[in-house]
Amino acid sequence: MTGHVVAIAVTPGALHPWDLYELGVIAAVFGTPHPDLADPWYELRVCSVLPAAAESAIGGGAYLRAEYGPDELLRADTVFVPSIAYDCVTGDRPVPPELLDGLRAAHRGGARMVALCNGMFALAAAGLLDGRRVTAHWEHAPILARRHPAVQVDGTALYVDDGDILTSGGMTAAVDLSLHLVRRDFGAAVANRLARRLVTPPRRSGDQAQFVDLSVQARAEADLGPALEWAVAHLDQPLTVEALAARATMSPRTFHRRMRQSMGVTPKQWLLTQRLARAQALLESTDFGIERIGRLCGFGTAANLRRHFAAVVGVTPAEYRRTFEQRESPAA
């Protein structure tokens, strides 16, 4: 009896070592038989989008050889696009037309399309995501939204299931989406047992928002820099827009306008982001109680910290700490 055929669409050429993670996830879940869970399992095919089988350099003297050609994409039940060249995402390099043609043909043939890491850029370039809700890595989501305005980009979801097209947020979100596919195909009991085998939770709480680095901010212009640096050093105080404007020797209205022009956010939004970034750092690196962290970050109380943290980051401070807690914390 033949199992569900899963094909990986790869483009010959150099692969980034990070690409090995998604490839490894696909191989572990869909390319490794699990007869005690379900039999038949999946059948995995690594497919070059060029007619002849080809090798891709990975680095460190390693190569990925695609044993199958583009025709196998048309025979697959599920087609994965694990990643594309990084300069197709951040630069002007076009997505290879052979890959786009192969993806369109597979979709027309009824294949379930799955994009991991930045593979959704290929699906978008092929015109398969217009009008659909998708996700992407939080760093890439704004780029995808600007480049493909017809696509509904949710940069917070770990993965999005839109029926015949599924996308994940990158890296470990590939595990979440892969387990979701197993759950769809074989049921929750099989997916849960496989998750135990992979030593991972069957479902993760929260979303990508808990991993966004809030400390990464646009650089302020010279007329704003000193005031914002002072604010970061005094987050435990009840700062106001008026106080910051005075530090910058501007009127509140002018300060608000300059913040929008220079930083792309309002003063209140910027200040909230800084307070949350400080809270994240304290949750990761100290054993301070939530009440104390709330005071140190300028939220005043634990309740205020929890409310703002959950609204922006997507999980509670306690859940965030469990995710990022370290064994050693500096002395209070």
Tab-separated table of C-alpha atoms in Angstrom:
chain	number	residue	atom	x	y	z
A	1	MET	CA	0.000	0.000	0.000
A	2	THR	CA	1.444	3.404	-0.984
A	3	GLY	CA	1.681	6.156	1.597
A	4	HIS	CA	1.045	9.872	1.293
A	5	VAL	CA	3.786	11.288	-0.974
A	6	VAL	CA	5.580	14.364	0.381
A	7	ALA	CA	7.890	16.260	-1.965
A	8	ILE	CA	10.463	18.898	-1.069
A	9	ALA	CA	11.000	21.458	-3.837
A	10	VAL	CA	14.647	22.563	-3.826
A	11	THR	CA	16.472	24.937	-6.125
A	12	PRO	CA	20.011	23.853	-7.095
A	13	GLY	CA	22.669	26.200	-5.808
A	14	ALA	CA	24.064	27.244	-2.459
A	15	LEU	CA	21.973	26.559	0.640
A	16	HIS	CA	22.429	28.356	3.937
A	17	PRO	CA	23.320	26.082	6.882
A	18	TRP	CA	20.154	27.354	8.592
A	19	ASP	CA	18.158	25.679	5.819
A	20	LEU	CA	19.264	22.333	7.196
A	21	TYR	CA	16.969	22.777	10.179
A	22	GLU	CA	13.751	22.819	8.168
A	23	LEU	CA	15.047	20.018	5.942
A	24	GLY	CA	15.861	17.990	9.047
A	25	VAL	CA	12.391	18.558	10.493
A	26	ILE	CA	10.743	17.385	7.265
A	27	ALA	CA	13.022	14.338	7.114
A	28	ALA	CA	12.399	13.415	10.776
A	29	VAL	CA	8.621	13.745	10.546
A	30	PHE	CA	7.804	12.722	6.982
A	31	GLY	CA	10.903	10.835	5.794
A	32	THR	CA	11.338	8.474	8.733
A	33	PRO	CA	8.976	5.485	8.959
A	34	HIS	CA	6.951	5.248	12.167
A	35	PRO	CA	5.170	1.914	11.674
A	36	ASP	CA	4.121	1.746	15.315
A	37	LEU	CA	2.218	5.021	14.840
A	38	ALA	CA	0.723	4.448	11.388
A	39	ASP	CA	1.441	2.135	8.474
A	40	PRO	CA	1.754	3.187	5.739
A	41	TRP	CA	3.460	6.431	6.763
A	42	TYR	CA	4.566	9.188	4.391
A	43	GLU	CA	6.914	8.725	1.424
A	44	LEU	CA	9.456	11.530	1.088
A	45	ARG	CA	10.924	12.807	-2.206
A	46	VAL	CA	13.614	15.499	-2.520
A	47	CYS	CA	12.939	17.127	-5.893
A	48	SER	CA	15.082	19.492	-7.927
A	49	VAL	CA	13.034	22.047	-9.857
A	50	LEU	CA	15.412	21.540	-12.803
A	51	PRO	CA	14.986	18.562	-15.160
A	52	ALA	CA	18.212	16.860	-14.097
A	53	ALA	CA	19.079	15.831	-10.563
A	54	ALA	CA	21.461	18.328	-9.023
A	55	GLU	CA	23.500	19.015	-5.936
A	56	SER	CA	23.369	22.073	-3.720
A	57	ALA	CA	26.336	23.168	-1.625
A	58	ILE	CA	25.486	23.527	2.054
A	59	GLY	CA	28.871	24.510	3.443
A	60	GLY	CA	31.556	22.671	5.335
A	61	GLY	CA	32.028	20.312	2.413
A	62	ALA	CA	28.445	19.018	2.581
A	63	TYR	CA	26.000	18.799	-0.344
A	64	LEU	CA	22.318	18.048	-0.744
A	65	ARG	CA	21.566	15.829	-3.715
A	66	ALA	CA	18.046	15.862	-5.137
A	67	GLU	CA	17.299	12.388	-6.407
A	68	TYR	CA	14.047	13.377	-8.126
A	69	GLY	CA	13.170	15.972	-10.753
A	70	PRO	CA	10.268	18.410	-11.176
A	71	ASP	CA	7.874	15.766	-12.514
A	72	GLU	CA	7.717	14.217	-9.044
A	73	LEU	CA	6.171	17.451	-7.724
A	74	LEU	CA	3.134	16.697	-9.889
A	75	ARG	CA	2.748	13.270	-8.287
A	76	ALA	CA	3.012	14.513	-4.710
A	77	ASP	CA	0.126	14.850	-2.275
A	78	THR	CA	1.994	17.531	-0.300
A	79	VAL	CA	4.725	19.854	-1.581
A	80	PHE	CA	7.082	21.615	0.838
A	81	VAL	CA	9.023	24.767	0.015
A	82	PRO	CA	11.469	24.850	2.945
A	83	SER	CA	13.336	28.000	1.931
A	84	ILE	CA	14.662	30.116	-0.911
A	85	ALA	CA	17.864	32.099	-1.340
A	86	TYR	CA	18.041	34.855	1.278
A	87	ASP	CA	18.722	37.586	-1.275
A	88	CYS	CA	15.374	36.720	-2.886
A	89	VAL	CA	13.853	37.935	0.388
A	90	THR	CA	16.028	40.887	1.338
A	91	GLY	CA	17.431	41.840	-2.072
A	92	ASP	CA	16.394	42.177	-5.682
A	93	ARG	CA	17.174	38.635	-6.805
A	94	PRO	CA	14.055	37.116	-8.414
A	95	VAL	CA	12.692	33.764	-7.330
A	96	PRO	CA	13.872	31.192	-9.922
A	97	PRO	CA	11.186	30.830	-12.603
A	98	GLU	CA	11.632	27.043	-12.619
A	99	LEU	CA	10.572	26.954	-8.970
A	100	LEU	CA	7.545	29.162	-9.630
A	101	ASP	CA	6.460	27.021	-12.575
A	102	GLY	CA	6.825	23.841	-10.531
A	103	LEU	CA	4.795	25.215	-7.627
A	104	ARG	CA	1.991	26.473	-9.863
A	105	ALA	CA	1.788	23.125	-11.641
A	106	ALA	CA	1.742	21.170	-8.377
A	107	HIS	CA	-1.009	23.392	-6.983
A	108	ARG	CA	-3.097	23.031	-10.148
A	109	GLY	CA	-2.680	19.286	-9.782
A	110	GLY	CA	-4.258	19.374	-6.335
A	111	ALA	CA	-1.190	19.176	-4.089
A	112	ARG	CA	-1.287	20.591	-0.597
A	113	MET	CA	1.321	23.379	-0.503
A	114	VAL	CA	3.398	24.014	2.623
A	115	ALA	CA	5.938	26.829	3.064
A	116	LEU	CA	8.490	26.888	5.864
A	117	CYS	CA	11.034	29.555	6.806
A	118	ASN	CA	10.954	32.015	3.864
A	119	GLY	CA	9.409	29.577	1.380
A	120	MET	CA	6.171	31.579	1.427
A	121	PHE	CA	7.969	34.225	-0.659
A	122	ALA	CA	8.099	31.664	-3.466
A	123	LEU	CA	4.403	30.816	-3.071
A	124	ALA	CA	3.591	34.541	-3.074
A	125	ALA	CA	5.719	35.177	-6.179
A	126	ALA	CA	3.890	32.305	-7.878
A	127	GLY	CA	0.587	34.083	-7.197
A	128	LEU	CA	-0.715	31.323	-4.930
A	129	LEU	CA	-1.190	33.454	-1.806
A	130	ASP	CA	-3.271	36.357	-3.116
A	131	GLY	CA	-6.279	36.915	-0.856
A	132	ARG	CA	-5.081	34.318	1.634
A	133	ARG	CA	-4.026	34.639	5.262
A	134	VAL	CA	-0.449	33.471	5.799
A	135	THR	CA	2.338	33.867	8.318
A	136	ALA	CA	6.083	34.412	8.046
A	137	HIS	CA	9.015	34.867	10.377
A	138	TRP	CA	8.418	38.063	12.346
A	139	GLU	CA	11.512	39.655	10.763
A	140	HIS	CA	10.290	38.848	7.244
A	141	ALA	CA	6.561	39.506	7.658
A	142	PRO	CA	6.784	43.273	6.953
A	143	ILE	CA	8.832	42.587	3.814
A	144	LEU	CA	6.303	40.035	2.574
A	145	ALA	CA	3.411	42.420	3.255
A	146	ARG	CA	5.078	45.298	1.370
A	147	ARG	CA	6.105	43.161	-1.572
A	148	HIS	CA	2.780	41.348	-1.922
A	149	PRO	CA	-0.032	43.662	-0.743
A	150	ALA	CA	-2.726	41.211	-1.914
A	151	VAL	CA	-1.545	38.702	0.713
A	152	GLN	CA	-2.965	38.883	4.258
A	153	VAL	CA	0.193	38.574	6.370
A	154	ASP	CA	-0.100	37.692	10.059
A	155	GLY	CA	3.390	38.046	11.499
A	156	THR	CA	2.429	36.710	14.926
A	157	ALA	CA	1.081	33.214	14.195
A	158	LEU	CA	3.358	30.199	14.577
A	159	TYR	CA	1.599	28.688	11.567
A	160	VAL	CA	-1.501	29.272	9.468
A	161	ASP	CA	-3.659	26.535	7.959
A	162	ASP	CA	-5.614	27.911	4.997
A	163	GLY	CA	-6.812	24.547	3.768
A	164	ASP	CA	-4.683	23.570	0.792
A	165	ILE	CA	-1.928	26.094	1.600
A	166	LEU	CA	-0.132	26.206	4.944
A	167	THR	CA	2.665	28.480	6.134
A	168	SER	CA	4.865	28.621	9.235
A	169	GLY	CA	6.826	31.319	11.011
A	170	GLY	CA	10.257	29.816	10.451
A	171	MET	CA	12.780	27.644	12.300
A	172	THR	CA	11.115	25.746	15.177
A	173	ALA	CA	7.658	26.733	13.931
A	174	ALA	CA	8.356	24.100	11.269
A	175	VAL	CA	7.916	21.496	14.018
A	176	ASP	CA	4.569	23.006	15.065
A	177	LEU	CA	3.259	22.965	11.504
A	178	SER	CA	4.579	19.474	10.786
A	179	LEU	CA	2.821	18.076	13.856
A	180	HIS	CA	-0.325	19.910	12.779
A	181	LEU	CA	-0.177	18.162	9.400
A	182	VAL	CA	0.258	14.784	11.088
A	183	ARG	CA	-2.709	15.655	13.298
A	184	ARG	CA	-4.778	16.441	10.204
A	185	ASP	CA	-3.749	13.264	8.413
A	186	PHE	CA	-3.660	10.699	11.234
A	187	GLY	CA	-5.432	12.254	14.209
A	188	ALA	CA	-4.414	13.776	17.535
A	189	ALA	CA	-3.328	10.514	19.185
A	190	VAL	CA	-0.685	9.820	16.527
A	191	ALA	CA	0.517	13.440	16.522
A	192	ASN	CA	0.834	13.455	20.308
A	193	ARG	CA	2.861	10.251	20.342
A	194	LEU	CA	5.124	11.593	17.616
A	195	ALA	CA	5.598	14.820	19.604
A	196	ARG	CA	6.779	12.776	22.595
A	197	ARG	CA	9.242	10.993	20.328
A	198	LEU	CA	10.557	14.346	19.126
A	199	VAL	CA	10.683	15.605	22.745
A	200	THR	CA	8.508	18.596	21.936
A	201	PRO	CA	5.061	19.737	23.097
A	202	PRO	CA	2.217	18.685	20.770
A	203	ARG	CA	0.952	22.268	20.818
A	204	ARG	CA	2.866	25.330	21.951
A	205	SER	CA	1.142	28.129	23.824
A	206	GLY	CA	1.416	31.686	22.561
A	207	ASP	CA	2.628	32.841	19.188
A	208	GLN	CA	5.623	34.496	17.526
A	209	ALA	CA	5.033	37.734	19.427
A	210	GLN	CA	6.817	36.248	22.452
A	211	PHE	CA	10.012	35.910	20.381
A	212	VAL	CA	10.089	39.352	18.758
A	213	ASP	CA	13.131	41.299	19.932
A	214	LEU	CA	11.542	44.478	21.216
A	215	SER	CA	14.960	45.908	22.068
A	216	VAL	CA	15.781	46.265	18.364
A	217	GLN	CA	14.682	49.748	17.451
A	218	ALA	CA	15.282	52.176	14.625
A	219	ARG	CA	18.082	54.637	15.346
A	220	ALA	CA	16.844	58.008	16.548
A	221	GLU	CA	17.844	61.243	14.887
A	222	ALA	CA	20.365	63.459	16.672
A	223	ASP	CA	17.720	65.860	18.006
A	224	LEU	CA	15.849	62.994	19.678
A	225	GLY	CA	18.733	60.770	20.796
A	226	PRO	CA	19.646	62.385	24.145
A	227	ALA	CA	16.043	62.553	25.315
A	228	LEU	CA	15.343	58.929	24.399
A	229	GLU	CA	18.576	57.718	25.980
A	230	TRP	CA	17.597	59.534	29.178
A	231	ALA	CA	14.160	57.902	29.052
A	232	VAL	CA	15.647	54.407	28.730
A	233	ALA	CA	17.763	55.084	31.814
A	234	HIS	CA	14.700	56.195	33.808
A	235	LEU	CA	11.993	53.707	32.798
A	236	ASP	CA	11.098	53.137	36.434
A	237	GLN	CA	9.798	56.689	36.627
A	238	PRO	CA	6.323	57.939	35.522
A	239	LEU	CA	7.551	59.434	32.236
A	240	THR	CA	5.270	61.609	30.132
A	241	VAL	CA	5.425	62.846	26.566
A	242	GLU	CA	5.649	66.378	27.923
A	243	ALA	CA	8.709	65.472	29.991
A	244	LEU	CA	10.450	63.861	27.029
A	245	ALA	CA	9.607	66.799	24.795
A	246	ALA	CA	11.086	69.171	27.353
A	247	ARG	CA	14.271	67.078	27.438
A	248	ALA	CA	14.470	67.442	23.655
A	249	THR	CA	13.715	71.193	23.945
A	250	MET	CA	10.639	70.786	21.755
A	251	SER	CA	6.947	71.323	22.171
A	252	PRO	CA	4.954	68.105	22.738
A	253	ARG	CA	3.382	68.495	19.288
A	254	THR	CA	6.756	68.911	17.562
A	255	PHE	CA	8.219	66.019	19.562
A	256	HIS	CA	5.312	63.794	18.532
A	257	ARG	CA	5.796	64.717	14.870
A	258	ARG	CA	9.568	64.128	14.996
A	259	MET	CA	9.075	60.724	16.635
A	260	ARG	CA	6.696	59.703	13.877
A	261	GLN	CA	9.117	60.913	11.204
A	262	SER	CA	12.264	59.446	12.745
A	263	MET	CA	11.095	56.295	14.542
A	264	GLY	CA	7.820	55.462	12.809
A	265	VAL	CA	5.910	55.325	16.119
A	266	THR	CA	4.292	57.741	18.537
A	267	PRO	CA	6.133	58.665	21.769
A	268	LYS	CA	3.677	56.577	23.811
A	269	GLN	CA	4.139	53.542	21.566
A	270	TRP	CA	7.918	53.887	21.762
A	271	LEU	CA	7.833	54.211	25.542
A	272	LEU	CA	5.600	51.141	25.925
A	273	THR	CA	7.948	49.125	23.719
A	274	GLN	CA	10.946	50.161	25.819
A	275	ARG	CA	9.186	49.213	29.051
A	276	LEU	CA	8.244	45.808	27.628
A	277	ALA	CA	11.778	45.229	26.319
A	278	ARG	CA	13.116	45.951	29.817
A	279	ALA	CA	10.545	43.553	31.280
A	280	GLN	CA	11.609	40.841	28.843
A	281	ALA	CA	15.250	41.301	29.821
A	282	LEU	CA	14.456	41.110	33.544
A	283	LEU	CA	12.239	38.051	33.086
A	284	GLU	CA	15.022	36.305	31.157
A	285	SER	CA	17.938	37.225	33.419
A	286	THR	CA	16.639	37.645	36.994
A	287	ASP	CA	14.469	35.947	39.591
A	288	PHE	CA	12.712	39.209	40.446
A	289	GLY	CA	9.020	38.889	41.207
A	290	ILE	CA	6.460	40.185	38.717
A	291	GLU	CA	5.464	42.999	41.062
A	292	ARG	CA	9.070	44.217	41.316
A	293	ILE	CA	9.601	43.986	37.553
A	294	GLY	CA	6.413	45.974	37.026
A	295	ARG	CA	7.796	48.783	39.213
A	296	LEU	CA	11.271	48.713	37.629
A	297	CYS	CA	9.788	49.008	34.144
A	298	GLY	CA	7.408	51.818	35.004
A	299	PHE	CA	4.152	49.851	34.925
A	300	GLY	CA	3.602	50.477	38.622
A	301	THR	CA	1.898	47.180	39.428
A	302	ALA	CA	2.074	43.544	38.413
A	303	ALA	CA	-1.470	43.784	37.036
A	304	ASN	CA	-0.506	46.574	34.630
A	305	LEU	CA	2.577	44.652	33.501
A	306	ARG	CA	0.546	41.492	32.877
A	307	ARG	CA	-2.097	43.383	30.900
A	308	HIS	CA	0.321	45.189	28.575
A	309	PHE	CA	2.668	42.197	28.279
A	310	ALA	CA	-0.081	39.787	27.241
A	311	ALA	CA	-1.569	42.302	24.795
A	312	VAL	CA	1.719	42.908	22.944
A	313	VAL	CA	3.842	39.798	23.513
A	314	GLY	CA	0.960	37.321	23.387
A	315	VAL	CA	1.750	35.374	26.565
A	316	THR	CA	1.790	36.210	30.266
A	317	PRO	CA	5.063	37.256	31.954
A	318	ALA	CA	5.106	33.914	33.797
A	319	GLU	CA	4.738	31.942	30.556
A	320	TYR	CA	7.459	34.051	28.947
A	321	ARG	CA	9.801	33.404	31.856
A	322	ARG	CA	9.224	29.655	31.637
A	323	THR	CA	10.182	29.787	27.968
A	324	PHE	CA	13.329	31.852	28.424
A	325	GLU	CA	14.354	31.256	32.027
A	326	GLN	CA	18.036	30.702	32.747
A	327	ARG	CA	19.545	28.470	35.384
A	328	GLU	CA	21.531	31.267	36.978
A	329	SER	CA	20.288	34.739	37.788
A	330	PRO	CA	22.274	37.752	38.972
A	331	ALA	CA	21.964	38.679	42.604
A	332	ALA	CA	19.134	41.044	43.421
